[in-house]
Tab-separated table of C-alpha atoms in Angstrom:
chain	number	residue	atom	x	y	z
A	1	MET	CA	25.304	14.665	22.550
A	2	SER	CA	28.089	12.046	22.192
A	3	PRO	CA	27.969	8.669	20.574
A	4	VAL	CA	28.591	6.610	23.595
A	5	ALA	CA	27.137	3.101	24.123
A	6	THR	CA	24.467	1.471	22.096
A	7	ALA	CA	21.923	-0.609	24.021
A	8	PRO	CA	21.644	-4.106	22.172
A	9	ALA	CA	18.362	-5.441	21.168
A	10	PRO	CA	17.264	-7.988	23.691
A	11	ALA	CA	16.905	-11.643	22.461
A	12	PRO	CA	14.252	-12.864	21.634
A	13	SER	CA	12.778	-10.084	19.632
A	14	TYR	CA	9.729	-9.747	21.834
A	15	LEU	CA	10.198	-7.296	24.870
A	16	ARG	CA	8.776	-7.518	28.189
A	17	PRO	CA	7.279	-3.974	29.503
A	18	ASP	CA	10.182	-3.889	32.088
A	19	GLN	CA	12.801	-4.387	29.313
A	20	LEU	CA	11.169	-1.832	27.036
A	21	ALA	CA	10.960	0.672	29.858
A	22	GLU	CA	14.694	0.232	30.565
A	23	VAL	CA	15.739	0.804	26.850
A	24	LEU	CA	13.626	3.917	26.727
A	25	ASP	CA	15.041	5.332	30.010
A	26	ARG	CA	18.681	4.757	28.917
A	27	HIS	CA	17.744	6.476	25.565
A	28	ALA	CA	16.320	9.509	27.510
A	29	ARG	CA	19.694	9.584	29.327
A	30	TRP	CA	21.596	9.330	26.024
A	31	ILE	CA	19.361	12.276	24.420
A	32	LYS	CA	20.390	14.319	27.399
A	33	GLY	CA	24.103	13.293	27.465
A	34	GLN	CA	23.661	11.809	31.062
A	35	PRO	CA	25.802	9.193	32.492
A	36	GLY	CA	24.457	5.545	31.805
A	37	GLY	CA	22.711	6.684	28.664
A	38	ALA	CA	22.662	4.427	25.441
A	39	ARG	CA	20.928	4.999	22.243
A	40	ALA	CA	17.762	2.766	21.988
A	41	ASN	CA	18.488	-0.233	19.699
A	42	LEU	CA	15.139	-1.749	19.067
A	43	ALA	CA	15.916	-3.346	15.655
A	44	LEU	CA	13.725	-6.279	14.888
A	45	ALA	CA	11.878	-6.004	18.064
A	46	ASP	CA	8.101	-6.977	18.431
A	47	LEU	CA	6.412	-3.848	19.906
A	48	GLU	CA	3.165	-4.387	18.198
A	49	GLY	CA	0.276	-2.424	19.870
A	50	ALA	CA	2.664	-0.511	22.271
A	51	ASP	CA	1.974	3.011	23.354
A	52	LEU	CA	4.990	5.233	22.609
A	53	SER	CA	3.086	8.419	22.255
A	54	GLN	CA	4.811	11.741	23.183
A	55	ARG	CA	8.185	10.019	23.605
A	56	ASP	CA	11.514	11.407	22.507
A	57	LEU	CA	12.968	8.692	20.213
A	58	ARG	CA	15.317	10.891	18.187
A	59	GLY	CA	17.913	8.905	16.588
A	60	ALA	CA	16.536	5.591	17.910
A	61	ARG	CA	17.195	2.378	15.864
A	62	LEU	CA	14.032	0.521	15.128
A	63	VAL	CA	15.220	-1.257	11.881
A	64	GLY	CA	12.659	-3.892	10.938
A	65	ALA	CA	10.741	-3.376	14.219
A	66	LYS	CA	7.328	-4.554	14.429
A	67	LEU	CA	5.050	-1.497	15.369
A	68	ALA	CA	1.714	-2.362	13.725
A	69	ARG	CA	-0.994	-0.641	15.508
A	70	CYS	CA	1.277	1.220	17.840
A	71	ARG	CA	0.527	4.718	19.368
A	72	LEU	CA	3.193	7.162	18.336
A	73	SER	CA	1.035	10.354	18.222
A	74	GLY	CA	3.362	13.488	19.014
A	75	THR	CA	6.468	11.210	19.150
A	76	ASN	CA	9.828	12.716	18.233
A	77	LEU	CA	11.390	10.240	15.750
A	78	ALA	CA	13.696	12.817	14.082
A	79	GLY	CA	16.694	11.105	12.502
A	80	ALA	CA	15.526	7.603	13.572
A	81	ASP	CA	16.485	4.496	11.541
A	82	LEU	CA	13.023	3.064	10.588
A	83	PHE	CA	14.205	0.948	7.726
A	84	GLY	CA	11.926	-1.815	6.911
A	85	VAL	CA	9.801	-0.991	10.015
A	86	ASP	CA	6.127	-2.323	10.188
A	87	LEU	CA	3.846	0.523	11.138
A	88	ARG	CA	0.581	-0.686	9.638
A	89	ASP	CA	-2.510	0.914	11.211
A	90	ALA	CA	-0.341	2.913	13.535
A	91	ASP	CA	-1.191	6.319	14.999
A	92	ILE	CA	1.565	8.625	14.051
A	93	THR	CA	-0.439	11.877	14.117
A	94	ARG	CA	1.611	15.054	14.719
A	95	ALA	CA	4.801	12.901	15.060
A	96	ASN	CA	8.190	14.331	14.112
A	97	LEU	CA	9.740	12.211	11.402
A	98	MET	CA	12.196	14.703	10.024
A	99	GLN	CA	15.206	13.007	8.239
A	100	THR	CA	14.061	9.542	9.166
A	101	ASP	CA	15.045	6.471	7.174
A	102	LEU	CA	11.650	4.851	6.230
A	103	ARG	CA	13.016	2.957	3.289
A	104	GLY	CA	11.001	-0.134	2.571
A	105	ALA	CA	8.555	0.559	5.596
A	106	ARG	CA	5.285	-1.240	5.707
A	107	LEU	CA	2.900	1.939	6.528
A	108	ARG	CA	-0.328	0.755	5.089
A	109	SER	CA	-3.420	2.450	6.607
A	110	ALA	CA	-1.270	4.359	9.108
A	111	ASP	CA	-2.310	7.710	10.281
A	112	PHE	CA	0.220	10.438	9.773
A	113	SER	CA	-2.231	13.421	9.853
A	114	ASN	CA	-0.259	16.650	10.551
A	115	ALA	CA	3.039	14.734	10.827
A	116	ASN	CA	6.448	16.164	9.918
A	117	LEU	CA	8.026	14.066	7.415
A	118	ARG	CA	10.460	16.894	5.999
A	119	ASP	CA	13.480	15.429	4.235
A	120	ALA	CA	12.378	11.874	5.202
A	121	ASP	CA	13.779	9.117	3.031
A	122	LEU	CA	10.817	6.922	1.723
A	123	ARG	CA	12.539	5.291	-1.123
A	124	ALA	CA	12.635	1.487	-1.847
A	125	GLY	CA	14.590	-0.452	0.927
A	126	THR	CA	18.060	-1.276	-0.501
A	127	LEU	CA	21.345	-1.646	1.083
A	128	GLU	CA	22.651	1.776	-0.323
A	129	PRO	CA	23.155	4.474	2.396
A	130	GLY	CA	19.784	6.242	3.226
A	131	GLY	CA	18.263	8.683	5.626
A	132	SER	CA	20.861	10.870	7.561
A	133	ALA	CA	23.599	8.342	6.654
A	134	ARG	CA	23.070	9.296	3.027
A	135	ARG	CA	24.012	12.924	3.965
A	136	GLY	CA	27.118	11.809	5.693
A	137	SER	CA	26.372	11.714	9.288
A	138	GLY	CA	24.217	9.978	11.857
A	139	PRO	CA	21.454	11.912	13.826
A	140	ASP	CA	23.810	13.066	16.390
A	141	GLY	CA	26.152	14.827	13.895
A	142	HIS	CA	28.862	12.272	14.105
A	143	SER	CA	30.045	9.665	11.582
A	144	ASP	CA	31.593	6.334	12.538
A	145	ALA	CA	32.515	3.597	9.983
A	146	GLN	CA	32.214	0.778	12.479
A	147	ASP	CA	28.950	2.033	13.487
A	148	ALA	CA	27.878	2.361	9.815
A	149	GLU	CA	28.840	-1.262	9.110
A	150	ALA	CA	26.864	-2.648	11.873
A	151	THR	CA	23.767	-0.608	10.667
A	152	ARG	CA	24.283	-2.082	7.325
A	153	GLN	CA	24.246	-5.526	8.739
A	154	THR	CA	21.002	-4.873	10.480
A	155	HIS	CA	19.529	-3.503	7.371
A	156	ARG	CA	20.593	-6.664	5.541
A	157	THR	CA	18.811	-8.872	8.149
A	158	ALA	CA	15.706	-6.601	7.830
A	159	LEU	CA	15.750	-6.490	4.015
A	160	ALA	CA	16.108	-10.457	4.020
A	161	ARG	CA	13.014	-10.503	6.313
A	162	LEU	CA	11.080	-8.259	3.976
A	163	GLN	CA	11.923	-10.090	0.963
A	164	GLY	CA	10.963	-13.483	2.307
A	165	GLY	CA	13.886	-15.177	0.681
A	166	ALA	CA	12.837	-13.630	-2.800
A	167	THR	CA	14.907	-10.877	-4.604
A	168	ALA	CA	13.260	-7.576	-5.468
A	169	GLU	CA	14.557	-5.767	-8.391
A	170	GLY	CA	15.158	-2.204	-7.226
A	171	GLY	CA	14.503	-3.008	-3.536
A	172	ILE	CA	11.341	-3.238	-1.574
A	173	PRO	CA	9.046	-0.216	-2.157
A	174	THR	CA	7.696	1.798	0.920
A	175	ASP	CA	4.207	0.749	1.236
A	176	LEU	CA	1.808	3.601	2.175
A	177	THR	CA	-1.339	2.101	0.653
A	178	GLY	CA	-4.290	3.687	2.067
A	179	ALA	CA	-2.265	5.752	4.751
A	180	VAL	CA	-3.589	9.161	6.088
A	181	LEU	CA	-1.155	11.900	5.431
A	182	ALA	CA	-3.566	14.739	5.464
A	183	GLY	CA	-1.837	17.962	6.340
A	184	ALA	CA	1.418	16.344	6.669
A	185	ASN	CA	4.835	18.124	5.936
A	186	LEU	CA	6.592	16.139	3.171
A	187	THR	CA	8.731	19.032	2.010
A	188	ASP	CA	12.018	17.672	0.361
A	189	ALA	CA	10.847	14.045	1.205
A	190	ASP	CA	12.219	11.374	-1.082
A	191	LEU	CA	9.071	9.235	-2.048
A	192	CYS	CA	10.720	7.773	-5.188
A	193	GLY	CA	9.032	4.575	-6.073
A	194	ALA	CA	6.683	4.643	-2.878
A	195	VAL	CA	3.338	2.888	-3.204
A	196	LEU	CA	0.725	5.507	-2.233
A	197	GLN	CA	-2.320	3.853	-3.659
A	198	ASN	CA	-5.646	5.277	-2.167
A	199	ALA	CA	-3.623	7.330	0.387
A	200	ASP	CA	-5.210	10.432	1.839
A	201	LEU	CA	-2.867	13.563	1.073
A	202	THR	CA	-5.315	16.333	1.298
A	203	GLY	CA	-3.581	19.375	2.375
A	204	ALA	CA	-0.240	17.960	2.404
A	205	VAL	CA	2.734	19.911	1.746
A	206	LEU	CA	4.871	18.310	-0.825
A	207	THR	CA	6.941	21.277	-1.865
A	208	ASP	CA	10.165	20.013	-3.621
A	209	ALA	CA	9.259	16.372	-2.788
A	210	ASN	CA	10.472	13.607	-5.104
A	211	LEU	CA	7.508	11.396	-6.155
A	212	SER	CA	9.177	9.826	-9.410
A	213	GLY	CA	7.952	6.518	-10.110
A	214	ALA	CA	5.460	6.511	-7.162
A	215	ARG	CA	2.186	4.868	-7.343
A	216	LEU	CA	-0.562	7.329	-6.497
A	217	ASN	CA	-3.497	5.747	-8.345
A	218	GLY	CA	-6.683	6.351	-6.197
A	219	ALA	CA	-4.819	8.679	-3.940
A	220	ASN	CA	-6.513	12.091	-2.840
A	221	LEU	CA	-4.104	15.145	-3.213
A	222	SER	CA	-6.863	17.779	-3.210
A	223	GLY	CA	-5.589	20.978	-1.732
A	224	ALA	CA	-1.967	19.675	-1.537
A	225	ARG	CA	0.921	22.140	-2.093
A	226	LEU	CA	2.996	20.724	-4.957
A	227	ASP	CA	5.457	23.529	-5.700
A	228	GLY	CA	8.737	21.880	-7.201
A	229	ALA	CA	7.118	18.467	-6.568
A	230	THR	CA	8.448	15.870	-9.170
A	231	PHE	CA	6.041	13.278	-10.573
A	232	ASP	CA	8.295	11.853	-13.348
A	233	ASN	CA	7.006	8.371	-14.467
A	234	ALA	CA	4.513	8.363	-11.442
A	235	ASP	CA	1.140	6.392	-11.531
A	236	LEU	CA	-1.414	9.128	-11.392
A	237	VAL	CA	-4.282	6.999	-12.632
A	238	GLY	CA	-7.441	7.974	-10.739
A	239	THR	CA	-5.538	10.443	-8.450
A	240	ARG	CA	-7.632	13.333	-7.303
A	241	MET	CA	-5.954	16.708	-7.556
A	242	VAL	CA	-8.718	19.082	-6.921
A	243	ASP	CA	-7.599	22.692	-5.957
A	244	CYS	CA	-3.923	21.849	-6.716
A	245	ASP	CA	-1.712	24.425	-8.507
A	246	LEU	CA	0.393	22.238	-10.784
A	247	SER	CA	2.095	25.188	-12.549
A	248	ARG	CA	5.272	24.637	-10.745
A	249	ALA	CA	5.132	20.863	-10.465
A	250	ASN	CA	7.105	18.548	-12.606
A	251	LEU	CA	4.692	15.986	-14.163
A	252	GLY	CA	7.409	14.665	-16.571
A	253	SER	CA	6.264	11.342	-18.084
A	254	ALA	CA	3.476	10.717	-15.370
A	255	CYS	CA	0.889	8.364	-16.247
A	256	LEU	CA	-2.434	9.914	-16.215
A	257	THR	CA	-5.909	8.714	-16.247
A	258	ARG	CA	-7.966	8.124	-19.499
A	259	PRO	CA	-11.551	9.408	-18.666
A	260	ILE	CA	-14.339	7.642	-20.366
A	261	ASP	CA	-15.242	10.571	-22.529
A	262	SER	CA	-11.680	10.522	-24.004
A	263	MET	CA	-12.235	6.784	-25.263
A	264	GLY	CA	-13.957	5.859	-28.614
A	265	SER	CA	-17.739	6.595	-28.943
A	266	GLU	CA	-18.101	2.820	-29.249
A	267	ILE	CA	-16.718	2.144	-25.842
A	268	GLN	CA	-18.784	5.094	-24.440
A	269	ARG	CA	-21.925	3.844	-25.852
A	270	ALA	CA	-21.355	0.200	-24.816
A	271	ILE	CA	-20.887	1.196	-21.151
A	272	PHE	CA	-23.876	3.533	-21.170
A	273	ASP	CA	-26.094	0.873	-22.960
A	274	HIS	CA	-24.988	-1.655	-20.503
A	275	GLU	CA	-25.873	0.400	-17.459
A	276	ARG	CA	-29.422	0.993	-18.915
A	277	TRP	CA	-29.587	-2.840	-19.484
A	278	ILE	CA	-28.644	-3.391	-15.887
A	279	ASP	CA	-31.049	-0.810	-14.442
A	280	SER	CA	-33.933	-1.979	-16.570
A	281	VAL	CA	-33.237	-5.759	-15.872
A	282	GLY	CA	-32.858	-6.221	-19.480
A	283	GLN	CA	-35.597	-4.231	-20.915
A	284	ARG	CA	-33.538	-1.537	-22.506
A	285	GLY	CA	-29.981	-1.164	-23.637
A	286	GLU	CA	-27.926	-4.085	-24.207
A	287	ARG	CA	-25.138	-6.205	-22.530
A	288	ALA	CA	-21.674	-4.844	-23.037
A	289	GLU	CA	-19.428	-6.917	-25.131
A	290	LEU	CA	-15.994	-5.492	-24.543
A	291	ASP	CA	-13.733	-8.738	-25.360
A	292	GLY	CA	-10.174	-7.650	-26.008
A	293	THR	CA	-10.923	-3.993	-25.653
A	294	ASP	CA	-7.944	-1.579	-24.496
A	295	LEU	CA	-9.244	-0.036	-21.244
A	296	SER	CA	-5.795	0.518	-19.759
A	297	ARG	CA	-5.485	3.428	-17.361
A	298	ALA	CA	-9.239	3.884	-17.780
A	299	ASP	CA	-11.110	5.960	-15.003
A	300	LEU	CA	-13.934	3.292	-14.292
A	301	ARG	CA	-14.542	4.277	-10.647
A	302	GLY	CA	-18.005	3.261	-9.650
A	303	VAL	CA	-18.996	1.934	-12.926
A	304	ASN	CA	-21.618	-0.846	-13.081
A	305	LEU	CA	-20.260	-3.504	-15.592
A	306	SER	CA	-22.095	-6.496	-13.827
A	307	ALA	CA	-22.540	-9.450	-16.257
A	308	ALA	CA	-20.570	-7.658	-18.970
A	309	SER	CA	-18.167	-9.602	-21.197
A	310	LEU	CA	-14.620	-8.378	-20.769
A	311	ARG	CA	-12.661	-11.472	-21.897
A	312	GLY	CA	-9.014	-10.757	-22.574
A	313	ALA	CA	-9.635	-7.027	-22.140
A	314	ASN	CA	-6.733	-4.875	-21.211
A	315	LEU	CA	-7.404	-3.235	-17.833
A	316	SER	CA	-4.014	-2.838	-16.575
A	317	ASP	CA	-3.526	0.292	-14.343
A	318	ALA	CA	-7.307	0.959	-14.491
A	319	ALA	CA	-9.028	2.868	-11.845
A	320	LEU	CA	-11.923	0.608	-10.903
A	321	THR	CA	-12.406	1.605	-7.296
A	322	GLY	CA	-16.035	0.777	-6.125
A	323	ALA	CA	-16.890	-0.820	-9.584
A	324	ARG	CA	-19.665	-3.299	-9.853
A	325	LEU	CA	-18.558	-6.312	-11.675
A	326	MET	CA	-20.771	-9.008	-10.396
A	327	MET	CA	-21.027	-12.091	-12.631
A	328	ALA	CA	-18.745	-10.362	-15.279
A	329	ASP	CA	-16.572	-12.263	-17.451
A	330	LEU	CA	-12.882	-11.150	-17.164
A	331	SER	CA	-11.304	-14.503	-17.990
A	332	GLY	CA	-7.943	-13.996	-19.360
A	333	ALA	CA	-8.191	-10.219	-18.921
A	334	ASN	CA	-5.029	-8.128	-17.909
A	335	LEU	CA	-5.705	-6.375	-14.557
A	336	GLU	CA	-2.076	-5.735	-13.670
A	337	ARG	CA	-1.653	-2.945	-11.145
A	338	ALA	CA	-5.494	-2.222	-11.489
A	339	ASN	CA	-6.990	-0.420	-8.563
A	340	LEU	CA	-10.103	-2.431	-7.623
A	341	MET	CA	-10.378	-1.384	-3.978
A	342	GLY	CA	-13.861	-2.036	-2.553
A	343	ALA	CA	-15.199	-3.369	-5.863
A	344	ASP	CA	-17.934	-6.006	-6.080
A	345	LEU	CA	-16.537	-9.023	-8.150
A	346	SER	CA	-18.960	-11.563	-6.645
A	347	GLY	CA	-19.559	-14.544	-8.991
A	348	ALA	CA	-17.181	-12.954	-11.557
A	349	ASN	CA	-15.085	-15.275	-13.895
A	350	LEU	CA	-11.355	-14.265	-13.448
A	351	SER	CA	-9.968	-17.567	-14.664
A	352	PHE	CA	-6.406	-17.105	-15.811
A	353	ALA	CA	-6.709	-13.363	-15.468
A	354	ARG	CA	-3.522	-11.434	-14.796
A	355	LEU	CA	-3.732	-9.436	-11.603
A	356	THR	CA	-0.111	-8.969	-10.666
A	357	GLY	CA	0.352	-6.124	-8.154
A	358	ALA	CA	-3.570	-5.341	-8.272
A	359	ASP	CA	-5.235	-3.628	-5.415
A	360	LEU	CA	-8.095	-5.873	-4.226
A	361	THR	CA	-8.355	-4.474	-0.810
A	362	ARG	CA	-11.915	-5.184	0.723
A	363	VAL	CA	-13.090	-6.699	-2.626
A	364	ASN	CA	-16.021	-8.913	-2.636
A	365	LEU	CA	-15.035	-12.170	-4.616
A	366	GLY	CA	-17.647	-14.424	-2.778
A	367	PRO	CA	-20.612	-16.111	-4.468
A	368	ALA	CA	-23.212	-14.056	-6.363
A	369	GLU	CA	-26.879	-14.685	-5.774
A	370	ILE	CA	-28.577	-16.040	-8.887
A	371	LYS	CA	-31.916	-14.355	-9.844
A	372	ASP	CA	-34.631	-15.144	-12.165
A	373	PRO	CA	-35.415	-13.107	-15.374
A	374	SER	CA	-37.717	-10.914	-13.197
A	375	GLY	CA	-35.058	-9.908	-10.724
A	376	ARG	CA	-36.204	-12.425	-7.927
A	377	PRO	CA	-33.864	-14.595	-5.911
A	378	THR	CA	-33.799	-18.225	-6.725
A	379	GLY	CA	-32.014	-19.328	-3.640
A	380	ARG	CA	-28.924	-20.499	-5.814
A	381	SER	CA	-25.572	-18.838	-5.861
A	382	TRP	CA	-22.566	-18.678	-8.326
A	383	ALA	CA	-18.928	-18.728	-6.901
A	384	ALA	CA	-16.278	-16.486	-8.145
A	385	ASN	CA	-13.746	-18.243	-10.529
A	386	LEU	CA	-10.018	-17.408	-10.055
A	387	MET	CA	-8.595	-20.753	-11.600
A	388	GLY	CA	-5.139	-20.212	-12.777
A	389	ALA	CA	-5.124	-16.469	-12.106
A	390	ASP	CA	-1.950	-14.718	-11.458
A	391	LEU	CA	-2.430	-12.911	-8.261
A	392	ARG	CA	1.403	-12.485	-7.451
A	393	GLN	CA	1.989	-9.558	-5.080
A	394	ALA	CA	-1.738	-8.608	-5.210
A	395	MET	CA	-3.199	-6.794	-2.199
A	396	LEU	CA	-6.095	-8.749	-0.918
A	397	THR	CA	-6.363	-7.300	2.620
A	398	ASP	CA	-9.806	-7.855	4.119
A	399	SER	CA	-11.162	-9.304	0.791
A	400	ARG	CA	-14.169	-11.737	0.808
A	401	MET	CA	-13.060	-14.844	-1.064
A	402	VAL	CA	-15.835	-17.298	0.330
A	403	GLN	CA	-16.075	-20.289	-1.863
A	404	ALA	CA	-13.918	-18.764	-4.574
A	405	ASN	CA	-12.287	-21.246	-6.925
A	406	LEU	CA	-8.459	-20.645	-6.698
A	407	THR	CA	-7.301	-23.894	-7.999
A	408	ASP	CA	-3.797	-23.463	-9.670
A	409	ALA	CA	-3.932	-19.800	-8.862
A	410	ASP	CA	-0.536	-18.182	-8.122
A	411	LEU	CA	-0.767	-16.115	-4.811
A	412	GLU	CA	3.134	-15.743	-4.436
A	413	ASN	CA	3.668	-12.812	-1.936
A	414	ALA	CA	0.151	-11.682	-2.034
A	415	ASP	CA	-1.107	-9.736	0.870
A	416	LEU	CA	-4.014	-11.933	2.512
A	417	ASP	CA	-4.196	-10.203	5.827
A	418	GLY	CA	-7.766	-10.390	7.034
A	419	ALA	CA	-8.876	-12.213	3.808
A	420	ASP	CA	-11.820	-14.510	4.232
A	421	LEU	CA	-10.995	-17.818	2.398
A	422	ALA	CA	-13.904	-19.906	3.981
A	423	GLY	CA	-14.789	-22.717	1.677
A	424	ALA	CA	-12.387	-21.610	-1.053
A	425	LYS	CA	-10.891	-24.324	-3.371
A	426	LEU	CA	-7.137	-24.037	-3.016
A	427	GLN	CA	-5.909	-27.275	-4.915
A	428	ARG	CA	-2.394	-26.579	-6.400
A	429	ALA	CA	-2.614	-22.892	-5.487
A	430	HIS	CA	0.855	-21.291	-4.846
A	431	LEU	CA	0.566	-19.538	-1.543
A	432	LYS	CA	4.278	-18.896	-0.721
A	433	GLY	CA	5.019	-15.441	0.770
A	434	LYS	CA	3.329	-13.131	3.403
A	435	ALA	CA	1.805	-14.698	6.200
A	436	PRO	CA	-1.388	-13.246	7.591
A	437	ARG	CA	-0.719	-10.550	10.274
A	438	ARG	CA	-1.396	-11.533	13.914
A	439	ARG	CA	-4.724	-9.958	15.062
């Protein structure tokens, strides 16, 4: 295969079906070395929802392309440039992604089941060489300085789009939040700094993979092969690793969960008594008073701390998936990077709480129904209070924030895709950043 012409990406970025068909046809000719062939250049193209399954797209350029909800099942993308690509909710099952450049990609909730990601580059998106370019050659085995500079310029454009005008220290992390990687081959893959919160990696092959600094809190690695995998400084709070052989994995300085039974007896007793208090409608046990308590990295998945007092508590990096925190007082609490996916925070007080980088996907922050002392509904409700809360870079995808008080809240670069803000108070709230995805 010779590096002949490269088909330019049509302008504007949206492609008509006939334009896409022509690009794919010329790429097929390029793959086979036939006359009239040209490597597909779909950089920054809008292909959302397209069916590209079973295609041979080896070496294609898809930098910054919008491929959300695309069908790529069985597609050959070996050596493709997918820097900064948007593949959220895409079907990538059984696809070949060997040696692809996926740095800075948006892969949230994508299905990579049984895909081949061997030697893929999933590090943060920066302008340093990545993918096959990092190894000194393009996907066709050739090196071309002029071509490399053109690629760098396209990467720069994609990176600027990802950053939204902001500057991210260390680059834009690859986002695999909630992605399905069950049975995927990630041998030798570079996942350094990648976000894998709540990802499904059951049975995945992570032999010699680099997961240094990766965020795996809430992820499921049950049955995964981890021989030679490196987890130095990785976030493993709430990570499930059943039936995993860790004897040949390098955990280095990984951040691990603090189970409840490893905490002080007073904290254990307070949580136990509080759940009794809730279950008995105040007849037994007592309300938890955990103001200022250090619960960082605590495994509190599914716990019921509704109406508890947690003012100023440190819940940074805590695993709170599915927790019930209705009407809880979390004012001034530190919930930075906490995993609250699916939690019920209806009516909770989160005024001036720090939620930077927290995962609030599908969280209920709507009004709580007020009941009388006997547990009967009164017909009244209490709205959640997030006045002055720091929600920068928080993930609020599909969250319910009906009637929530977000006055003076900082939502810079928060992901609000699918969030319900009906009736919410947004006076002086800072909403600069990611616009909701087109549905």
